[in-house]
Coordinates of C-alpha atoms and ligand atoms in Angstrom, one line a residue:
X1380 CA -101.9 -65.5 -53.6
X1381 CA -99.3 -63.1 -54.5
X1382 CA -99.5 -59.7 -56.0
X1383 CA -99.6 -60.3 -59.9
X1384 CA -99.3 -57.9 -62.7
X1385 CA -102.2 -57.7 -65.0
X1386 CA -100.7 -54.9 -67.2
X1387 CA -97.6 -52.6 -66.7
X1388 CA -97.9 -51.2 -63.2
X1389 CA -101.3 -52.6 -62.7
X1390 CA -101.6 -55.4 -60.1
X1391 CA -104.1 -57.8 -58.8
X1392 CA -103.6 -57.9 -55.1
X1393 CA -107.0 -59.3 -53.9
X1394 CA -107.6 -62.7 -52.2
X1395 CA -108.8 -66.1 -53.3
X1396 CA -111.4 -67.8 -51.0
X1397 CA -110.7 -71.5 -52.3
X1398 CA -113.1 -73.2 -49.7
X1399 CA -116.1 -70.9 -49.4
X1400 CA -119.1 -72.6 -49.9
X1401 CA -122.0 -70.3 -49.5
X1402 CA -122.5 -66.6 -50.1
X1403 CA -125.2 -64.3 -48.3
X1404 CA -126.3 -67.5 -46.4
X1405 CA -128.3 -68.3 -49.6
X1406 CA -126.3 -68.9 -52.8
X1407 CA -124.1 -72.1 -52.7
X1408 CA -120.5 -71.6 -54.4
X1409 CA -119.4 -74.8 -56.0
X1410 CA -116.1 -73.2 -57.1
X1411 CA -115.4 -70.9 -54.2
X1412 CA -114.9 -67.3 -55.0
X1413 CA -112.3 -64.6 -54.8
X1414 CA -112.3 -60.9 -53.8
X1415 CA -110.1 -59.3 -56.3
X1416 CA -108.5 -55.8 -55.5
X1417 CA -106.3 -53.9 -58.0
X1418 CA -103.3 -51.6 -57.4
X1419 CA -102.8 -49.1 -60.1
X1420 CA -99.6 -47.0 -60.0
X1421 CA -99.3 -43.8 -61.4
X1422 CA -96.4 -41.3 -61.8
X1423 CA -97.8 -39.1 -59.1
X1424 CA -100.6 -41.0 -57.3
X1425 CA -101.4 -44.6 -56.4
X1426 CA -104.9 -46.2 -56.3
X1427 CA -106.3 -49.3 -54.8
X1428 CA -109.7 -50.3 -56.5
X1429 CA -111.8 -52.1 -54.1
X1430 CA -110.6 -54.2 -51.0
X1431 CA -111.4 -57.7 -49.7
X1432 CA -113.9 -59.5 -47.4
X1433 CA -112.3 -58.6 -43.9
X1434 CA -111.3 -62.3 -43.2
X1435 CA -108.9 -61.9 -46.1
X1436 CA -107.3 -58.8 -45.0
X1437 CA -103.9 -60.1 -44.0
X1438 CA -103.7 -61.5 -47.7
X1439 CA -104.2 -58.0 -49.1
X1440 CA -101.8 -56.4 -46.7
X1441 CA -99.2 -59.0 -47.9
X1442 CA -99.9 -58.5 -51.5
X1443 CA -99.6 -54.5 -51.0
X1444 CA -96.2 -55.0 -49.2
X1445 CA -95.1 -57.5 -52.1
X1446 CA -96.2 -55.0 -54.9
X1447 CA -93.5 -52.6 -53.3
X1448 CA -96.2 -49.6 -53.3
X1449 CA -94.8 -47.1 -50.5
X1450 CA -98.1 -45.1 -50.4
X1451 CA -101.8 -45.4 -51.6
X1452 CA -103.4 -42.0 -52.3
X1453 CA -106.9 -43.3 -53.3
X1454 CA -109.1 -46.3 -52.4
X1455 CA -111.7 -46.6 -55.0
X1456 CA -114.9 -48.1 -53.7
X1457 CA -117.1 -49.1 -56.5
X1458 CA -119.4 -50.9 -54.4
X1459 CA -120.2 -50.9 -50.5
X1460 CA -121.0 -54.5 -50.1
X1461 CA -118.6 -55.8 -47.6
X1462 CA -116.9 -58.5 -49.6
X1463 CA -115.2 -55.4 -51.5
X1464 CA -115.6 -52.9 -48.9
X1465 CA -114.8 -54.6 -45.4
X1466 CA -111.2 -54.0 -45.4
X1467 CA -111.3 -50.3 -46.2
X1468 CA -111.0 -49.4 -42.6
X1469 CA -107.8 -51.6 -42.3
X1470 CA -106.3 -50.1 -45.5
X1471 CA -106.9 -46.6 -43.8
X1472 CA -104.8 -47.6 -41.0
X1473 CA -102.0 -49.1 -43.1
X1474 CA -102.1 -46.1 -45.4
X1475 CA -103.2 -43.1 -43.3
X1476 CA -102.8 -40.5 -46.2
X1477 CA -105.4 -42.4 -48.4
X1478 CA -108.8 -41.1 -49.3
X1479 CA -111.7 -43.1 -50.0
X1480 CA -113.0 -42.1 -53.4
X1481 CA -116.7 -43.0 -54.2
X1482 CA -120.0 -41.6 -55.1
X1483 CA -122.3 -40.0 -52.5
X1484 CA -124.8 -42.9 -52.1
X1485 CA -121.8 -45.5 -51.6
X1486 CA -120.3 -43.1 -49.0
X1487 CA -123.7 -43.0 -47.0
X1488 CA -123.8 -46.8 -47.2
X1489 CA -120.0 -47.3 -46.2
X1490 CA -120.7 -45.1 -43.3
X1491 CA -123.8 -47.0 -42.3
X1492 CA -121.6 -50.2 -42.4
X1493 CA -118.4 -49.0 -40.9
X1494 CA -116.9 -46.1 -39.0
X1495 CA -115.2 -44.0 -41.6
X1496 CA -115.1 -40.3 -40.7
X1497 CA -116.3 -37.8 -43.4
X1498 CA -112.6 -36.3 -43.9
X1499 CA -111.5 -39.6 -45.3
X1500 CA -113.9 -39.3 -48.4
X1501 CA -113.3 -37.9 -51.7
X1502 CA -116.9 -37.9 -53.3
X1503 CA -117.0 -37.9 -57.2
X1504 CA -119.8 -37.3 -59.5
X1505 CA -120.9 -39.6 -62.7
X1506 CA -118.2 -39.4 -65.4
X1507 CA -115.7 -37.6 -63.3
X1508 CA -112.1 -38.2 -63.8
X1509 CA -109.1 -38.5 -61.2
X1510 CA -105.5 -38.2 -62.5
X1511 CA -102.8 -40.3 -61.1
X1512 CA -100.2 -38.3 -63.2
X1513 CA -99.5 -40.3 -66.1
X1514 CA -102.8 -42.2 -65.9
X1515 CA -106.6 -41.3 -65.7
X1516 CA -109.3 -43.0 -63.9
X1517 CA -112.8 -42.4 -65.1
X1518 CA -115.9 -43.1 -62.9
X1519 CA -119.2 -44.3 -64.2
X1520 CA -122.4 -44.8 -62.0
X1521 CA -123.9 -48.1 -62.8
X1522 CA -126.7 -48.2 -60.4
X1523 CA -128.4 -51.6 -59.5
X1524 CA -125.5 -53.8 -60.4
X1525 CA -126.9 -54.9 -57.9
X1526 CA -127.0 -52.3 -55.5
X1527 CA -128.2 -48.7 -56.1
X1528 CA -124.8 -47.2 -55.4
X1529 CA -122.8 -49.4 -57.7
X1530 CA -120.3 -47.7 -60.3
X1531 CA -117.4 -48.9 -62.4
X1532 CA -113.9 -47.5 -62.7
X1533 CA -112.2 -47.2 -66.3
X1534 CA -108.4 -46.8 -66.6
X1535 CA -108.2 -44.6 -69.6
X1536 CA -104.6 -45.3 -70.9
X1537 CA -104.8 -48.9 -70.6
X1538 CA -108.5 -49.3 -71.5
X1539 CA -109.2 -51.7 -68.3
X1540 CA -112.7 -51.5 -66.9
X1541 CA -112.7 -52.3 -63.3
X1542 CA -116.5 -53.6 -63.0
X1543 CA -116.7 -55.0 -59.3
X1544 CA -119.7 -57.5 -59.3
X1545 CA -120.5 -56.7 -63.0
X1546 CA -119.2 -59.4 -65.2
X1547 CA -118.0 -61.2 -62.0
X1548 CA -118.0 -65.0 -61.4
X1549 CA -117.7 -66.9 -58.3
X1550 CA -114.7 -69.0 -59.2
X1551 CA -111.6 -69.4 -57.1
X1552 CA -108.8 -70.6 -59.3
X1553 CA -105.2 -69.7 -59.9
X1554 CA -105.7 -68.3 -63.4
X1555 CA -105.0 -64.6 -63.5
X1556 CA -106.7 -64.3 -66.7
X1557 CA -109.8 -66.4 -68.1
X1558 CA -108.6 -69.8 -69.3
X1559 CA -111.6 -72.0 -69.0
X1560 CA -114.4 -70.0 -70.6
X1561 CA -117.1 -72.5 -70.3
X1562 CA -116.6 -72.6 -66.4
X1563 CA -116.4 -68.7 -66.1
X1564 CA -119.5 -68.2 -68.4
X1565 CA -121.3 -70.7 -66.3
X1566 CA -120.5 -69.2 -62.9
X1567 CA -120.9 -65.6 -64.4
X1568 CA -124.5 -66.6 -65.5
X1569 CA -125.2 -67.9 -61.9
X1570 CA -123.8 -64.8 -60.5
X1571 CA -125.9 -62.5 -62.8
X1572 CA -129.0 -64.6 -62.1
X1573 CA -128.6 -64.5 -58.4
X1574 CA -128.1 -61.0 -58.0
X1575 CA -128.6 -58.7 -61.2
X1576 CA -131.6 -60.5 -63.0
X1577 CA -134.1 -58.3 -61.3
X1578 CA -132.5 -55.4 -63.0
X1579 CA -132.0 -56.6 -66.5
X1580 CA -133.4 -53.8 -68.2
X1581 CA -131.0 -51.2 -66.3
X1582 CA -128.1 -53.6 -67.0
X1583 CA -128.9 -53.4 -70.8
X1584 CA -128.2 -49.7 -70.6
X1585 CA -125.0 -50.2 -68.7
X1586 CA -123.9 -52.5 -71.5
X1587 CA -124.3 -49.6 -74.0
X1588 CA -122.0 -47.4 -71.7
X1589 CA -119.4 -50.3 -72.1
X1590 CA -119.8 -50.6 -75.8
X1591 CA -118.8 -46.8 -75.9
X1592 CA -115.7 -47.2 -73.7
X1593 CA -113.4 -49.2 -75.9
X1594 CA -112.6 -51.7 -73.4
X1595 CA -109.6 -54.1 -74.0
X1596 CA -109.8 -55.9 -70.5
X1597 CA -112.5 -56.2 -67.7
X1598 CA -111.1 -56.8 -64.3
X1599 CA -114.1 -57.8 -62.0
X1600 CA -113.9 -58.3 -58.5
X1601 CA -114.8 -61.9 -58.6
X1602 CA -113.2 -64.6 -60.5
X1603 CA -110.4 -64.4 -63.3
X1604 CA -109.8 -61.3 -65.5
X1605 CA -111.2 -61.1 -68.9
X1606 CA -108.2 -60.2 -71.3
X1607 CA -110.6 -60.9 -74.3
X1608 CA -113.9 -59.8 -72.9
X1609 CA -116.1 -59.9 -76.0
X1610 CA -117.6 -63.3 -75.0
X1611 CA -118.8 -62.3 -71.5
X1612 CA -120.2 -58.9 -73.0
X1613 CA -122.0 -61.0 -75.5
X1614 CA -123.2 -63.4 -72.9
X1615 CA -124.6 -60.6 -70.8
X1616 CA -126.4 -58.9 -73.8
X1617 CA -128.1 -62.5 -74.3
X1618 CA -129.0 -62.6 -70.7
X1619 CA -130.6 -59.3 -70.7
X1620 CA -132.2 -59.4 -73.9
X1621 CA -135.9 -60.5 -74.2
X1622 CA -135.1 -63.7 -76.1
X1623 CA -136.1 -66.9 -74.3
X1624 CA -135.2 -70.6 -75.1
X1625 CA -137.4 -73.2 -76.2
X1626 CA -136.9 -74.9 -72.7
X1627 CA -139.0 -75.6 -69.7
X1628 CA -137.8 -76.0 -66.1
X1629 CA -139.7 -78.4 -64.0
X1630 CA -139.3 -77.9 -60.3
X1631 CA -140.7 -80.4 -58.2
X1632 CA -141.2 -81.6 -54.5
X1633 CA -142.7 -84.8 -53.7
X1634 CA -143.8 -86.6 -50.5
X1635 CA -145.2 -90.0 -51.7
X1636 CA -144.1 -90.1 -55.2
X1637 CA -147.4 -88.7 -57.2
X1638 CA -146.0 -85.2 -57.8
X1639 CA -142.7 -86.7 -58.8
X1640 CA -144.5 -89.2 -61.2
X1641 CA -146.2 -86.3 -62.8
X1642 CA -143.2 -84.1 -63.2
X1643 CA -141.3 -87.0 -65.1
X1644 CA -144.3 -87.5 -67.2
X1645 CA -144.4 -83.9 -68.2
X1646 CA -140.8 -84.0 -69.0
X1647 CA -141.2 -86.9 -71.0
X1648 CA -144.2 -85.4 -72.9
X1649 CA -142.2 -82.1 -73.6
X1650 CA -139.3 -84.0 -74.7
X1651 CA -141.1 -86.0 -77.4
X1652 CA -142.6 -82.6 -78.7
X1653 CA -139.0 -80.9 -79.0
X1654 CA -139.2 -78.8 -76.0
X1655 CA -135.9 -78.8 -73.9
X1656 CA -136.5 -79.6 -70.2
X1657 CA -134.4 -79.3 -67.1
X1658 CA -135.9 -81.1 -64.2
X1659 CA -134.8 -80.3 -60.5
X1660 CA -135.9 -82.2 -57.3
X1661 CA -136.2 -79.1 -54.9
X1662 CA -135.3 -81.4 -52.0
X1663 CA -131.6 -81.2 -52.9
X1664 CA -131.4 -78.8 -55.9
X1665 CA -128.7 -76.4 -56.1
X1666 CA -130.5 -72.7 -55.9
X1667 CA -127.7 -71.3 -58.0
X1668 CA -128.1 -73.7 -60.5
X1669 CA -131.9 -73.1 -60.8
X1670 CA -131.5 -69.4 -60.7
X1671 CA -129.2 -69.6 -63.9
X1672 CA -131.6 -72.0 -65.7
X1673 CA -134.3 -69.4 -64.8
X1674 CA -132.2 -66.8 -67.0
X1675 CA -133.7 -67.8 -70.3
X1676 CA -136.1 -70.6 -70.1
X1677 CA -139.5 -69.9 -71.8
X1678 CA -141.6 -72.0 -69.2
X1679 CA -141.2 -72.7 -65.5
X1680 CA -143.4 -75.4 -64.1
X1681 CA -143.9 -75.8 -60.4
X1682 CA -144.9 -79.1 -58.9
X1683 CA -146.0 -79.6 -55.6
X1684 CA -147.8 -82.0 -53.3
X1685 CA -150.4 -80.5 -50.7
X1686 CA -149.2 -80.1 -47.4
X1687 CA -152.4 -79.6 -45.0
X1688 CA -154.4 -77.3 -47.5
X1689 CA -151.8 -75.8 -49.6
X1690 CA -148.5 -75.9 -51.5
X1691 CA -145.4 -77.6 -49.9
X1692 CA -143.2 -75.0 -48.4
X1693 CA -140.2 -76.1 -50.6
X1694 CA -142.2 -75.0 -53.8
X1695 CA -143.4 -71.9 -52.0
X1696 CA -139.8 -71.1 -51.3
X1697 CA -138.8 -71.5 -54.9
X1698 CA -141.9 -69.3 -56.0
X1699 CA -140.9 -66.7 -53.5
X1700 CA -137.4 -66.8 -54.9
X1701 CA -138.6 -66.7 -58.5
X1702 CA -140.7 -63.6 -57.7
X1703 CA -137.7 -61.8 -56.2
X1704 CA -135.4 -62.7 -59.1
X1705 CA -138.0 -61.6 -61.9
X1706 CA -137.0 -63.8 -64.7
X1707 CA -138.1 -63.3 -68.3
X1708 CA -140.2 -66.6 -68.0
X1709 CA -143.2 -66.4 -70.3
X1710 CA -145.2 -69.1 -69.1
X1711 CA -145.9 -70.8 -65.6
X1712 CA -147.3 -74.1 -65.1
X1713 CA -148.7 -75.8 -61.8
X1714 CA -148.8 -79.4 -61.2
X1715 CA -149.7 -81.1 -58.0
X1716 CA -151.3 -83.8 -56.1
X1717 CA -153.5 -83.5 -53.2
X1718 CA -155.7 -85.5 -50.6
X1719 CA -158.3 -83.1 -49.1
X1720 CA -158.1 -79.3 -49.1
X1721 CA -156.3 -77.7 -51.9
X1722 CA -155.3 -74.1 -52.0
X1723 CA -152.0 -74.8 -53.7
X1724 CA -152.6 -72.9 -56.9
X1725 CA -153.7 -69.8 -54.9
X1726 CA -150.6 -70.2 -52.7
X1727 CA -148.1 -70.5 -55.5
X1728 CA -149.8 -67.8 -57.7
X1729 CA -149.8 -65.4 -54.8
X1730 CA -146.1 -65.8 -54.4
X1731 CA -145.6 -65.0 -58.1
X1732 CA -147.1 -61.7 -58.5
X1733 CA -143.9 -60.0 -59.9
X1734 CA -143.4 -62.7 -62.5
X1735 CA -145.1 -61.3 -65.7
X1736 CA -145.9 -64.7 -67.0
X1737 CA -149.0 -66.2 -68.4
X1738 CA -150.4 -69.0 -65.8
X1739 CA -151.2 -72.2 -67.7
X1740 CA -154.3 -74.2 -66.6
X1741 CA -152.9 -76.2 -63.7
X1742 CA -153.0 -80.0 -63.5
X1743 CA -154.1 -81.4 -60.2
X1744 CA -154.4 -85.1 -59.2
X1745 CA -156.4 -85.9 -56.2
X1746 CA -154.6 -89.0 -54.8
X1747 CA -152.6 -91.1 -57.1
X1748 CA -152.4 -89.7 -60.8
X1749 CA -154.6 -91.8 -63.2
X1750 CA -155.5 -91.6 -66.7
X1751 CA -157.4 -88.4 -66.5
X1752 CA -154.2 -86.9 -65.0
X1753 CA -152.0 -88.2 -67.7
X1754 CA -154.4 -86.7 -70.4
X1755 CA -154.1 -83.4 -68.8
X1756 CA -150.5 -83.7 -68.7
X1757 CA -150.3 -84.4 -72.4
X1758 CA -152.6 -81.4 -73.1
X1759 CA -150.4 -79.0 -70.9
X1760 CA -147.4 -80.4 -73.0
X1761 CA -149.4 -79.5 -76.1
X1762 CA -149.9 -76.1 -74.8
X1763 CA -146.4 -75.3 -74.0
X1764 CA -144.9 -76.7 -77.1
X1765 CA -147.4 -74.7 -79.1
X1766 CA -146.7 -71.4 -77.3
X1767 CA -143.1 -72.0 -77.7
X1768 CA -143.4 -72.4 -81.4
X1769 CA -145.6 -69.1 -81.5
X1770 CA -142.6 -67.1 -79.7
X1771 CA -140.4 -68.3 -82.5
X1772 CA -142.6 -66.9 -85.2
Ligands
LIG2024 FE1 -119.4 -58.9 -54.5 FE2 -122.2 -57.1 -54.2 O1 -120.9 -58.0 -53.8

């Protein structure tokens, strides 16, 4: 992808990774991703904001050359993770006069991850400004979006916020600016869920910072640029709020079909009571899609058969992940079938200690589910529907 101007003398010079399918060996990327870097030309100094994943460094170099820039004075490192910082040593080689501008914590992380000597750094403080001549960069520390050192950079004159992961979406597309809002909002939600949801309360404060900045454009480091950023700011406001939807997510694993029958029966019972449901078979579900669903559903139901004397590892994995992501789930249900030993409830609950939700009475079936199980599932559906209604009062 060529260097493209997003504003007068502000260029997008990063790389699109069209066929990357997974991130952090964990998160599927159904639409690929991009590593956006931005070049800001001032009357006296030039700044490169973030870099790219090292495998894409040649593309960054081509784009910088194509922009016609002769020197880079500053490399702004908003975040130390390698998909944005990994090409910093290369840029320092290409432009030896450049200094890496970042906060103290980020400097430490960068030096942990790669060899950059002390003298190459210019350490800035929160709210510090840096003049490029006729243009001014302002730095705001936004820790835990999603690492402790993360910060954003604001180009004062153009009112552009360079937000790095914050507001980003894993979308590889040729659109410089957001055209398909539905796609970007969906992917931004997945991304928020996967890495930022555990820090929702902190992000709420960072949104206040954004509100106070008069932002006309948000240029994230993944996905297209927001030239009309109101919708993504409002979407984030909803995600970090305390509000939950009248929705239950049912996550099931099945071995011989009993647990699946229970999960489907609960789905029907909830739908007839006016509760929205999303059902996922954990055997082949997309973890990112589940994470996004966890952002605002009021209830999560884990359904598992017993393996030996406890829950199925697939269900344990999901419980562990949920515990890490800390969604604002209000109620957790547990369904399952077993043959002899049954420690499933203890195993699942033991992996949910960070989820501040009420655990509803579990429904367990010894062997094939029969009428007593269906009755228990109807009662569980009654309870979930009632509790959701109470939330709306
Ligand atoms: Fe896109 Fe936290 O790196």
